[in-house]
Short mmCIF file of C-alpha atoms in Angstrom, two decimals:
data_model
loop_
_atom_site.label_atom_id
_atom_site.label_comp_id
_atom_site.label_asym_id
_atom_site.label_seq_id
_atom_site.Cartn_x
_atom_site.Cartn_y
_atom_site.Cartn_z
CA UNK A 381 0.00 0.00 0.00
CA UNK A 382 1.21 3.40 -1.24
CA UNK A 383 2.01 5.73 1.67
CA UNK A 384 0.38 9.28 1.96
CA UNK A 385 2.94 10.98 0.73
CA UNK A 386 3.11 8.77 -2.27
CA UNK A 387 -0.52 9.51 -3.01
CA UNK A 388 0.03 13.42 -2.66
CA UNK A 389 2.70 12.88 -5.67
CA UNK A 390 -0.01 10.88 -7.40
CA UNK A 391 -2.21 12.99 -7.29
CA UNK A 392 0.17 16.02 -8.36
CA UNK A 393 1.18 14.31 -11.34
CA UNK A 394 -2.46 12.98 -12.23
CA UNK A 395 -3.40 17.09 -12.03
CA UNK A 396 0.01 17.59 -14.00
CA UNK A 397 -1.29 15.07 -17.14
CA UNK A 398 -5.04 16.88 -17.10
CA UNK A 399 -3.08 20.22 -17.70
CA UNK A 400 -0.29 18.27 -20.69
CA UNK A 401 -2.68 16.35 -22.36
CA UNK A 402 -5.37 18.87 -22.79
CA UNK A 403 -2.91 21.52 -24.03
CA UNK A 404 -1.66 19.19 -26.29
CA UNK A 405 -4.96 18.01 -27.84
CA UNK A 406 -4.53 14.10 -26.90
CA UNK A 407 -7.80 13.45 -25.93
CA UNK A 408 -7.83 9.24 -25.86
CA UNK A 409 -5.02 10.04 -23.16
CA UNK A 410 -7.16 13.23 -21.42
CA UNK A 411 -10.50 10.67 -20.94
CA UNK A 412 -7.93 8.14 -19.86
CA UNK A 413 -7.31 10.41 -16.73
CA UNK A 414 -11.41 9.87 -15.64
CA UNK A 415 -13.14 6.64 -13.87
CA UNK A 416 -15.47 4.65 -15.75
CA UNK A 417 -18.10 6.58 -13.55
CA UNK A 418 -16.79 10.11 -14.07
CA UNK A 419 -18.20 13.20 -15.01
CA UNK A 420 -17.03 16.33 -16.37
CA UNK A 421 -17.75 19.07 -18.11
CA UNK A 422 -16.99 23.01 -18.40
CA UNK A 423 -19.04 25.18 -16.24
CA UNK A 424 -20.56 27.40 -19.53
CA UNK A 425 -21.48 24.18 -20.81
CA UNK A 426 -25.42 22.44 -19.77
CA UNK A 427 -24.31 19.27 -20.32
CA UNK A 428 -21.60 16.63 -18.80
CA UNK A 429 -19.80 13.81 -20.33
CA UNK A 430 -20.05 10.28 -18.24
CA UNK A 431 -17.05 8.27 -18.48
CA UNK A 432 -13.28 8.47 -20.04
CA UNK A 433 -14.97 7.95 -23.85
CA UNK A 434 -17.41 10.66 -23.34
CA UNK A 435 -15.09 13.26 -21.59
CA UNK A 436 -12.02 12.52 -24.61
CA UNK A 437 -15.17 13.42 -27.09
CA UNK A 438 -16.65 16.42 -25.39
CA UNK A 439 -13.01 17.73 -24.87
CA UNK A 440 -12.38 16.73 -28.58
CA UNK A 441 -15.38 18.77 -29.90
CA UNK A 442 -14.54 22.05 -27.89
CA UNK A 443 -10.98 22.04 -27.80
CA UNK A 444 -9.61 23.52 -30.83
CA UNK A 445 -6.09 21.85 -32.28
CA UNK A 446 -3.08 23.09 -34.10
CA UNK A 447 -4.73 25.73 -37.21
CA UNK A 448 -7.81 25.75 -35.75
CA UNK A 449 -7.55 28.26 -32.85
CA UNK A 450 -4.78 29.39 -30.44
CA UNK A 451 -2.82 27.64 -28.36
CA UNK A 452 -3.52 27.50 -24.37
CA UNK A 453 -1.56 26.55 -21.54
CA UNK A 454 -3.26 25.28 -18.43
CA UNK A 455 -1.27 25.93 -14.98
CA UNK A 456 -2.64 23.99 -11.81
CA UNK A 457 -1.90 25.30 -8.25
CA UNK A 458 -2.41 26.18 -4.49
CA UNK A 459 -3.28 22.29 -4.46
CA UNK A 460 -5.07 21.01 -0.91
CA UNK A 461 -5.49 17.20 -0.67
CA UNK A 462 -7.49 15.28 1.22
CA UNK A 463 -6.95 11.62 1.82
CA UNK A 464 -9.87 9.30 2.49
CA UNK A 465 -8.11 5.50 2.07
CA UNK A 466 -8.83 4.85 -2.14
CA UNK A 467 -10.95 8.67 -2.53
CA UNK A 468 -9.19 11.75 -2.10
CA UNK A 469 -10.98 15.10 -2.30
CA UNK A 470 -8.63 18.06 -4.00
CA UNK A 471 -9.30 21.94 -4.41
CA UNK A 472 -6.50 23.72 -6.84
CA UNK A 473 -6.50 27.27 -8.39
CA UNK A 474 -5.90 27.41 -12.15
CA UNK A 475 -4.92 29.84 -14.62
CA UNK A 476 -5.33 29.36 -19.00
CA UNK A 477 -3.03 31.32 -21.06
CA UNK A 478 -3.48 31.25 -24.52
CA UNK A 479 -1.99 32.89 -27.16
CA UNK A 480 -3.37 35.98 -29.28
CA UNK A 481 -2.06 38.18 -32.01
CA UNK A 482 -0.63 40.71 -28.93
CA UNK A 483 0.82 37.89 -27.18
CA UNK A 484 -0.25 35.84 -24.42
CA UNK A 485 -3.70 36.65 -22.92
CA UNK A 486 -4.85 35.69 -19.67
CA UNK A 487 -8.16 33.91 -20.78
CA UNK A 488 -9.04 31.84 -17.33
CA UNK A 489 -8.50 31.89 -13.53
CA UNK A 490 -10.37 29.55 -11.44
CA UNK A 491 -11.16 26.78 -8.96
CA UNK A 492 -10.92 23.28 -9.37
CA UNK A 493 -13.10 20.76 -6.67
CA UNK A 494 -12.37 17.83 -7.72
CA UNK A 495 -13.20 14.03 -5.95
CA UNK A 496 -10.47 10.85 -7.17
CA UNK A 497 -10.72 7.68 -6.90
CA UNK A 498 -7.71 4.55 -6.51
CA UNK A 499 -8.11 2.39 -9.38
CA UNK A 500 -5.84 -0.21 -11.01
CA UNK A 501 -4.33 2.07 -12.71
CA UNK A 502 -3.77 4.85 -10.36
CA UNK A 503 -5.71 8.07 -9.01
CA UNK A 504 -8.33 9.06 -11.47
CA UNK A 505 -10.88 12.04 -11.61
CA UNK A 506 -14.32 10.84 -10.37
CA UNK A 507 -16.02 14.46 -10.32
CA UNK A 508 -13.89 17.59 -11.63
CA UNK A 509 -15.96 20.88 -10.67
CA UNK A 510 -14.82 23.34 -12.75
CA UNK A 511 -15.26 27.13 -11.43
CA UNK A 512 -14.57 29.96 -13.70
CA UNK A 513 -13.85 32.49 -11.32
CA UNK A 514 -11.99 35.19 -13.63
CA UNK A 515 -13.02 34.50 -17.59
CA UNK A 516 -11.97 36.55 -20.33
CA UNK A 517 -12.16 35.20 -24.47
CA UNK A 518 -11.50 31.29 -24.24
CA UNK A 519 -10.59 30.93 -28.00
CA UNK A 520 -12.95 27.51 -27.81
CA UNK A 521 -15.02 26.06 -30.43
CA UNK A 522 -18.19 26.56 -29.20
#
């Protein structure tokens, strides 16, 4: 059995692979980060995807790749974890930068609540809350 601190790291690097694999459009490897029972969604959006094939599609159709809109960086911090044995609650501040024809723009500052689950293969999201605290233009899709 892992020990606490060993989860923490987990847990810091599952966060970590949400922020790389979003930026970086690989959205197989994004849903791979949920449970089979997740759910997530963005906060301007009514609906939520259920489950890692649903969240890589949702992601896919408002995520914009290379030529198709600008280029964002997500940055993950102030992280507080909470250890319950296999379920871990986490609450994280995040920032998007993406890029613009200025420079970089500050598009997104908010609060991740997030519940995560011990599986086979590691800490995965069960429930991301997603709170768009500070929003400016997103450069989405939709």
């Amino acid at each position: 059995m892992p020990s606490a601190l060993e989860d923490r790291e987990a847990i810091r690097e599952l966060l970590a692979a949400y922020c790389f694999a979003l930026d970086e459009c690989r959205f197989e490897e994004f849903g791979a980060l949920f449970a089979e029972d997740a759910e997530w969604g963005p906060q301007r959006l009514p609906q939520k995807a259920r489950g890692p094939r649903e969240i890589a599609a949702l992601a896919r159709s408002i995520v914009p790749v290379a030529g198709e809109g600008p280029k964002r960086r997500h940055l993950t911090t102030n992280i507080v974890i909470a250890l319950e044995g296999d379920r871990a609650r986490v609450k994280s501040n995040f920032l998007m930068v993406r890029e613009s024809k200025t420079g970089p723009l500050l598009a997104l500052a908010g609060t991740y609540e997030d519940e995560l689950v011990r599986t086979p293969s590691g800490w995965r999201f069960r429930h991301r809350e997603i709170h768009n605290d500070i929003a400016g233009e997103l450069g989405l899709k939709r």
